[in-house]
Every structure is written in structure tokens, then in C-alpha cells.
Short mmCIF file of C-alpha atoms in Angstrom, two decimals:
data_model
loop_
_atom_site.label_atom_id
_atom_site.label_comp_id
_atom_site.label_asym_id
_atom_site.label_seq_id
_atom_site.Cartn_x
_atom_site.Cartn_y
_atom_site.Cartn_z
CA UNK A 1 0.00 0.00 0.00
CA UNK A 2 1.21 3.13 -1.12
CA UNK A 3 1.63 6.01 1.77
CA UNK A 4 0.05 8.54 -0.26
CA UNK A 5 -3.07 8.11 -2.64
CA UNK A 6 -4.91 9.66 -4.63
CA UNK A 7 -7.60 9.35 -6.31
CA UNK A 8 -9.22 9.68 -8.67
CA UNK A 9 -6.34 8.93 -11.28
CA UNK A 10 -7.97 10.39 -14.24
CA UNK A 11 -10.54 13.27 -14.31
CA UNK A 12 -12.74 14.50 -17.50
CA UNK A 13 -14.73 17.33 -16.78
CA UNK A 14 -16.62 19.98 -18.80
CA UNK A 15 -15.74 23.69 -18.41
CA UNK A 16 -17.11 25.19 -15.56
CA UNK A 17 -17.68 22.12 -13.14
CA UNK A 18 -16.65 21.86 -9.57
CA UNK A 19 -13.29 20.04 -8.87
CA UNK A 20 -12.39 17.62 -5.87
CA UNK A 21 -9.34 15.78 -5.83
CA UNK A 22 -8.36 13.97 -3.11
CA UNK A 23 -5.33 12.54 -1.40
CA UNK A 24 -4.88 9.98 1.54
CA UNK A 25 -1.98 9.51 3.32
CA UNK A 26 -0.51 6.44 5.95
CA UNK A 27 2.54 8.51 7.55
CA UNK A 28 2.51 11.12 10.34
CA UNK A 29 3.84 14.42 8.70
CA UNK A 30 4.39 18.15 9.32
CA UNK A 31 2.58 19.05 6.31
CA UNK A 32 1.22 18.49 2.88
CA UNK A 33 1.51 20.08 -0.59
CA UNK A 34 -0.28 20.03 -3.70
CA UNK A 35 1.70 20.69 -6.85
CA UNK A 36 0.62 21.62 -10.46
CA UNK A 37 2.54 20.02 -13.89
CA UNK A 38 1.31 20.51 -16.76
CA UNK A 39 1.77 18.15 -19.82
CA UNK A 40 5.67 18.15 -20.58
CA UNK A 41 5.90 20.62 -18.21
CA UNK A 42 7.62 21.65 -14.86
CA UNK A 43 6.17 21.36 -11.24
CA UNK A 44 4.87 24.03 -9.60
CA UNK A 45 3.80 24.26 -6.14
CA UNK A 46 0.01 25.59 -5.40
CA UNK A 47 -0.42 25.04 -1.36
CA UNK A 48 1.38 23.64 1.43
CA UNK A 49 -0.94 23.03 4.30
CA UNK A 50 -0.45 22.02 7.98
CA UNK A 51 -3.86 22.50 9.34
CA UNK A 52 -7.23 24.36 8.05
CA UNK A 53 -8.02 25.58 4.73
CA UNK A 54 -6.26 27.71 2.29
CA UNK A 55 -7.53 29.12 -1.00
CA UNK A 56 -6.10 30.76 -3.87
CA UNK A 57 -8.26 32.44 -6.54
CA UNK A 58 -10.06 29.33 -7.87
CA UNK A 59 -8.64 26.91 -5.86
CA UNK A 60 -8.87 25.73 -2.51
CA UNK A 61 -7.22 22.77 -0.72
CA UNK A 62 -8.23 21.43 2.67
CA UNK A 63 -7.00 18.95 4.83
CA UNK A 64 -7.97 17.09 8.16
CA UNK A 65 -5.28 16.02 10.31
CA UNK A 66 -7.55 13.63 12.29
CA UNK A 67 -8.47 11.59 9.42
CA UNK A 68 -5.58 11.81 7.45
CA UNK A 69 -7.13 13.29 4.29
CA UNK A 70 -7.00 16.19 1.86
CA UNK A 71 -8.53 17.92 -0.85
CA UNK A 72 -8.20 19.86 -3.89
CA UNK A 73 -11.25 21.99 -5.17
CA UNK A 74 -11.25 23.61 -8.08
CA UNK A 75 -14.26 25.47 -8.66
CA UNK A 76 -15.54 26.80 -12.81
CA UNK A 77 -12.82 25.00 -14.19
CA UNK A 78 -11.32 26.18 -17.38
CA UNK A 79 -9.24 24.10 -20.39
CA UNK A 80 -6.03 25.58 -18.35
CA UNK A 81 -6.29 24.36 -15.40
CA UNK A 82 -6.30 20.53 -17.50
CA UNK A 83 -2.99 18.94 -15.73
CA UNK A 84 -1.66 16.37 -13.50
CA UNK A 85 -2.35 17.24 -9.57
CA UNK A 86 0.43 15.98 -7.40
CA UNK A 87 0.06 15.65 -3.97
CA UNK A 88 2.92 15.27 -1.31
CA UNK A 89 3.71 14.98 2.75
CA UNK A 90 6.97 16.41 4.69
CA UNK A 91 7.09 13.78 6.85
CA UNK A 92 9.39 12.44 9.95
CA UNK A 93 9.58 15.32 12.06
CA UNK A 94 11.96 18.36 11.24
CA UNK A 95 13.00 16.70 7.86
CA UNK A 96 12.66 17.85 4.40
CA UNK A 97 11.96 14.49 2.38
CA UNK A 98 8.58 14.43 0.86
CA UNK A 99 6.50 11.43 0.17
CA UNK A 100 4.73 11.74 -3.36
CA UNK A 101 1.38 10.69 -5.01
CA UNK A 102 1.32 9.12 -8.20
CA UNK A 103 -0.79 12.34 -9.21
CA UNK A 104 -3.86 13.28 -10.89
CA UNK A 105 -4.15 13.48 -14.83
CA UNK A 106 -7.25 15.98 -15.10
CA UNK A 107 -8.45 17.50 -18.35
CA UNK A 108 -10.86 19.90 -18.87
CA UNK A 109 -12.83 20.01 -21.97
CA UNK A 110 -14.18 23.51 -23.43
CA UNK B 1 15.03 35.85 -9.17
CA UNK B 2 15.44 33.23 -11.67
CA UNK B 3 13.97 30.59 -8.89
CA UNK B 4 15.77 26.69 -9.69
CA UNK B 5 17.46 26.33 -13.15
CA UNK B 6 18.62 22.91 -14.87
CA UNK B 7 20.80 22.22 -17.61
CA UNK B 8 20.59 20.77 -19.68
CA UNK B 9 16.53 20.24 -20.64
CA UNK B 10 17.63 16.87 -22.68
CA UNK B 11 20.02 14.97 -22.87
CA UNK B 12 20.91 11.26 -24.47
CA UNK B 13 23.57 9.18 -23.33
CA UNK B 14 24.66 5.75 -24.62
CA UNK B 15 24.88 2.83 -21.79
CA UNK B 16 28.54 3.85 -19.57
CA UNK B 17 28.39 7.02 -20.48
CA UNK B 18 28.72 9.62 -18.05
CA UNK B 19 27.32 13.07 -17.30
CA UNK B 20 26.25 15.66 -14.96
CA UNK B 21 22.75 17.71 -14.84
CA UNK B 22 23.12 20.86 -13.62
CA UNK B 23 20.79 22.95 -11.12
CA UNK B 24 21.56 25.70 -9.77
CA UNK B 25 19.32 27.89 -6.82
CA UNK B 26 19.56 31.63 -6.10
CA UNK B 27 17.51 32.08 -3.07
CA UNK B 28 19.68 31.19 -0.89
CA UNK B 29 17.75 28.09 -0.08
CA UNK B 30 19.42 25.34 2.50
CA UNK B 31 17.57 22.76 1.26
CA UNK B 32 17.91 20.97 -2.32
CA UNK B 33 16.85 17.36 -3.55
CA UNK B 34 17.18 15.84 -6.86
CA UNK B 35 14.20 13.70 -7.88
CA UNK B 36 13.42 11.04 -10.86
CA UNK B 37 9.70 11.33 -12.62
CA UNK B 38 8.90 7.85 -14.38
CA UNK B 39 5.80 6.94 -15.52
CA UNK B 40 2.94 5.59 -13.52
CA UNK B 41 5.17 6.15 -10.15
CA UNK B 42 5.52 9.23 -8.02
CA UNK B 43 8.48 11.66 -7.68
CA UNK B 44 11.30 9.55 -5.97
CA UNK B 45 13.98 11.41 -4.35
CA UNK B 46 17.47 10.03 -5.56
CA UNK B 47 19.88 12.45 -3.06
CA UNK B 48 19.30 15.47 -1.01
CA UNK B 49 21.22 17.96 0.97
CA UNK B 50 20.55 20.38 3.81
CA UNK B 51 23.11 22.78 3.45
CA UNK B 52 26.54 23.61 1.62
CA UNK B 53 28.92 20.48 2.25
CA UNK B 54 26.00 18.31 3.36
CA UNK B 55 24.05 15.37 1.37
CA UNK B 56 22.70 12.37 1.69
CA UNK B 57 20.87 9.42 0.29
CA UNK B 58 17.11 9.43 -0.39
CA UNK B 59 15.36 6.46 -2.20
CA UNK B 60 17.01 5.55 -4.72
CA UNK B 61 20.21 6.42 -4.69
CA UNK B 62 22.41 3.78 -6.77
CA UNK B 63 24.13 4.98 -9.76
CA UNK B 64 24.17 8.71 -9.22
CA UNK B 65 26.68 11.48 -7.12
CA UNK B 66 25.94 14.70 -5.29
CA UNK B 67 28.10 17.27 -4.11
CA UNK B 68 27.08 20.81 -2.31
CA UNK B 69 30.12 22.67 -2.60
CA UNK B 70 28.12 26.13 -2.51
CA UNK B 71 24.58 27.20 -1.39
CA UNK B 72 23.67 27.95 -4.59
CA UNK B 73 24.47 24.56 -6.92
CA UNK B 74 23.86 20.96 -6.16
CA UNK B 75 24.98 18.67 -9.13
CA UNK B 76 23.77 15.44 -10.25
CA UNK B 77 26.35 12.71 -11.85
CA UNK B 78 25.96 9.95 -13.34
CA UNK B 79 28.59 7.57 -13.17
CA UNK B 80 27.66 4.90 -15.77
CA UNK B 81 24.50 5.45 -17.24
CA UNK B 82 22.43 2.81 -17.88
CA UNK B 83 18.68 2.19 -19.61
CA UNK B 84 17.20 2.03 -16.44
CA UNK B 85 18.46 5.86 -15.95
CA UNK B 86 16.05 6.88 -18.54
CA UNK B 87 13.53 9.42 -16.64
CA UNK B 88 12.81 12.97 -16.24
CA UNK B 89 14.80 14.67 -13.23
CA UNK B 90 13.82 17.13 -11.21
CA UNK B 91 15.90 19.78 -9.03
CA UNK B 92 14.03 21.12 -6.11
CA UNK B 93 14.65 23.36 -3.47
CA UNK B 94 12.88 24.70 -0.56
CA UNK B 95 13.12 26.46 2.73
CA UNK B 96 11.28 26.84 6.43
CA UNK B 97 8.38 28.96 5.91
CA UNK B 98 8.07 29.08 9.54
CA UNK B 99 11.44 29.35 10.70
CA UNK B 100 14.38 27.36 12.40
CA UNK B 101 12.24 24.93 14.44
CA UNK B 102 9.66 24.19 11.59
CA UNK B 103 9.41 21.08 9.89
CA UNK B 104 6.85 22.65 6.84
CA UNK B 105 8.90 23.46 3.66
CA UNK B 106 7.94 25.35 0.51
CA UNK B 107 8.92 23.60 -2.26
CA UNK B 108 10.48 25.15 -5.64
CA UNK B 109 11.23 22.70 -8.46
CA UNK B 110 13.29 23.51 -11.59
CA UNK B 111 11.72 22.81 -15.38
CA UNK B 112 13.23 19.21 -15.82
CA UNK B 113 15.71 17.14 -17.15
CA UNK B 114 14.32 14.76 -19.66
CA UNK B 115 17.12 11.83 -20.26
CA UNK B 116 17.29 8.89 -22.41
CA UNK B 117 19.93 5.97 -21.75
CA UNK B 118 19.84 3.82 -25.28
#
């Protein structure tokens, strides 16, 4: 068993729908990112959460501590945000070393 | 700033060949991995290092070098490249957002080494 899932692997939606990607993890960690590459593309970090809620223009990424368990929202989704969604843990205490998902391939379709 | 930079963006070797990927930082970030992107698997972190003259072994280690000789550049060699080698690498480097005693890191990556070992 992997120590962090996600799921779903692969998302088709149509423009404008509501988002939720999620991401499960075994391990106790200090905190949790979710990371943006796009097709051939570099990674780019979109939230690194600890506790609570955080939101960024159209997206907002939760996670509960207690249940081990976070999510990505993206909410009216456009063609751009089509991409794979990568989540990650720092985990072990005061240590950098991340744990990664195998990501999730989502495409958006006009 | 020009964030994380990697040279070169691709590169093929022949089997035994060696080489180095570049990456370079100037943020003055302590921290710096190197990662491998193959398909159908998650980021795997080959070496890391937490400071200038400091590294160490992540996953998967075998076949590649590090050095951290300054803050700013933390090289990648392989020593005898092989098919297996063939992935896209990733340069990353990241600091603590919340200080000395945190343990939550923000994470930059560079744009990618894509390699091919035929």
C-alpha cells in the first residue's frame, strides 16, 4: 500500500464544473503540498498546508489532520487548469523528504 | 530571481556514459533534492542535501553522485548510465516557511531534465 493516494487517477470534466481531488496519506507528517505540472511541463507548487483551509483564486485545498485526508477543489474550471495534480507529505519530524502521489491526470474540456 | 534552473533540458547518453545535470538555486535556499519522474510512479527522491557540504541518500540512490560545494548549486552525476536511468529529473529546493524549528517546507522545483539511456 502506497503512503500517499490519490484518487481519482484520471478526471474529464466539462468547463465550468466543480473540482475535488483527493489525497490519503498512511505517515505522520508536518505538512502536505499540492503541486501543479502541466503536460511536458515543470512542477509548480500551489499550497502547502499544515492544518485548516487555504484558497487561492479558484482553488482551494483542505485537509484534516484527524483523518488523514485532503482535498483539492477547483471550482468553474477552465481548459487551463487541464494537468496532472500531485500531492505530497513532509514527513518524519523536522526533515525535508517528501513522500509523493502518483498524481492526478485531469483534463478539462471547453 | 530566476527561482531553480537545470541544464541541460535533454540529454541522451549511450549505456557507460557519463554526465552531470546541472541545477543551480539563487535564493539562498538550505535545502535541495534531486528527484526522478517515471511513468505511472511518483516523484522519488534520488539524493538530497541540507546545506553547503552536506548530502545524503534518499530512495534511490544507486548509480548517481551529489556534491554541495556552494549554497547555490547541487549537481547530479551519473557515473555509468544505464537504460534504467532513462527518466525525467527534477531539481528542487525549498526552505522553512516558519522558521528554524519548523518542519513545513515550501517547495520550488526547476523545469526538468528529460534523459534517455539507449
Amino acid at each position: 500500500k502506497n503512503e500517499v493516494e490519490q484518487s481519482p487517477q484520471n478526471l474529464t470534466a466539462q468547463e465550468g464544473e466543480f473540482i475535488t481531488i483527493n489525497c490519503s496519506y498512511s505517515v505522520g507528517i508536518s505538512a502536505l503540498h499540492w503541486l501543479q505540472q502541466h503536460p511536458g511541463g515543470g512542477i509548480v507548487s500551489l499550497f502547502m498546508l499544515s492544518s485548516g483551509k487555504k484558497k487561492h483564486g479558484r482553488l482551494i485545498a483542505t485537509i484534516n489532520i484527524q483523518e488523514k485526508h485532503s482535498s483539492l477543489h477547483i471550482t468553474a474550471s477552465h481548459p487551463r487548469d487541464s494537468a496532472v495534480y500531485i500531492c505530497a507529505v513532509n514527513y518524519g519530524g523536522a526533515t525535508n523528504k517528501l513522500i509523493f502521489g502518483t498524481g492526478t491526470l485531469l483534463a478539462v474540456q471547453p | 530571481n530566476a527561482g531553480v534552473t537545470q541544464t541541460p533540458k535533454f540529454q541522451v547518453l549511450k549505456t557507460g556514459q557519463s554526465m552531470t545535470l546541472q541545477c543551480a538555486q539563487d535564493m539562498n535556499h538550505e535545502y535541495m533534492s534531486w528527484y526522478r519522474q517515471d511513468p505511472g510512479m511518483g516523484l522519488r527522491l534520488i539524493h538530497y542535501s541540507v546545506g553547503a557540504g552536506i548530502t545524503d541518500q534518499g530512495e534511490v540512490p544507486n548509480g548517481y553522485n551529489v556534491s554541495r560545494s556552494t549554497t547555490e548549486d547541487f549537481p547530479l552525476r551519473l557515473l555509468s548510465a544505464a537504460p534504467s536511468q532513462t527518466s525525467v529529473y527534477f531539481c528542487a529546493s525549498s526552505y522553512s516557511s516558519g522558521g528554524r524549528h519548523s518542519s513545513s517546507y515550501e517547495q520550488y522545483f526547476g523545469p526538468g531534465t528529460r534523459l534517455t539511456v539507449t
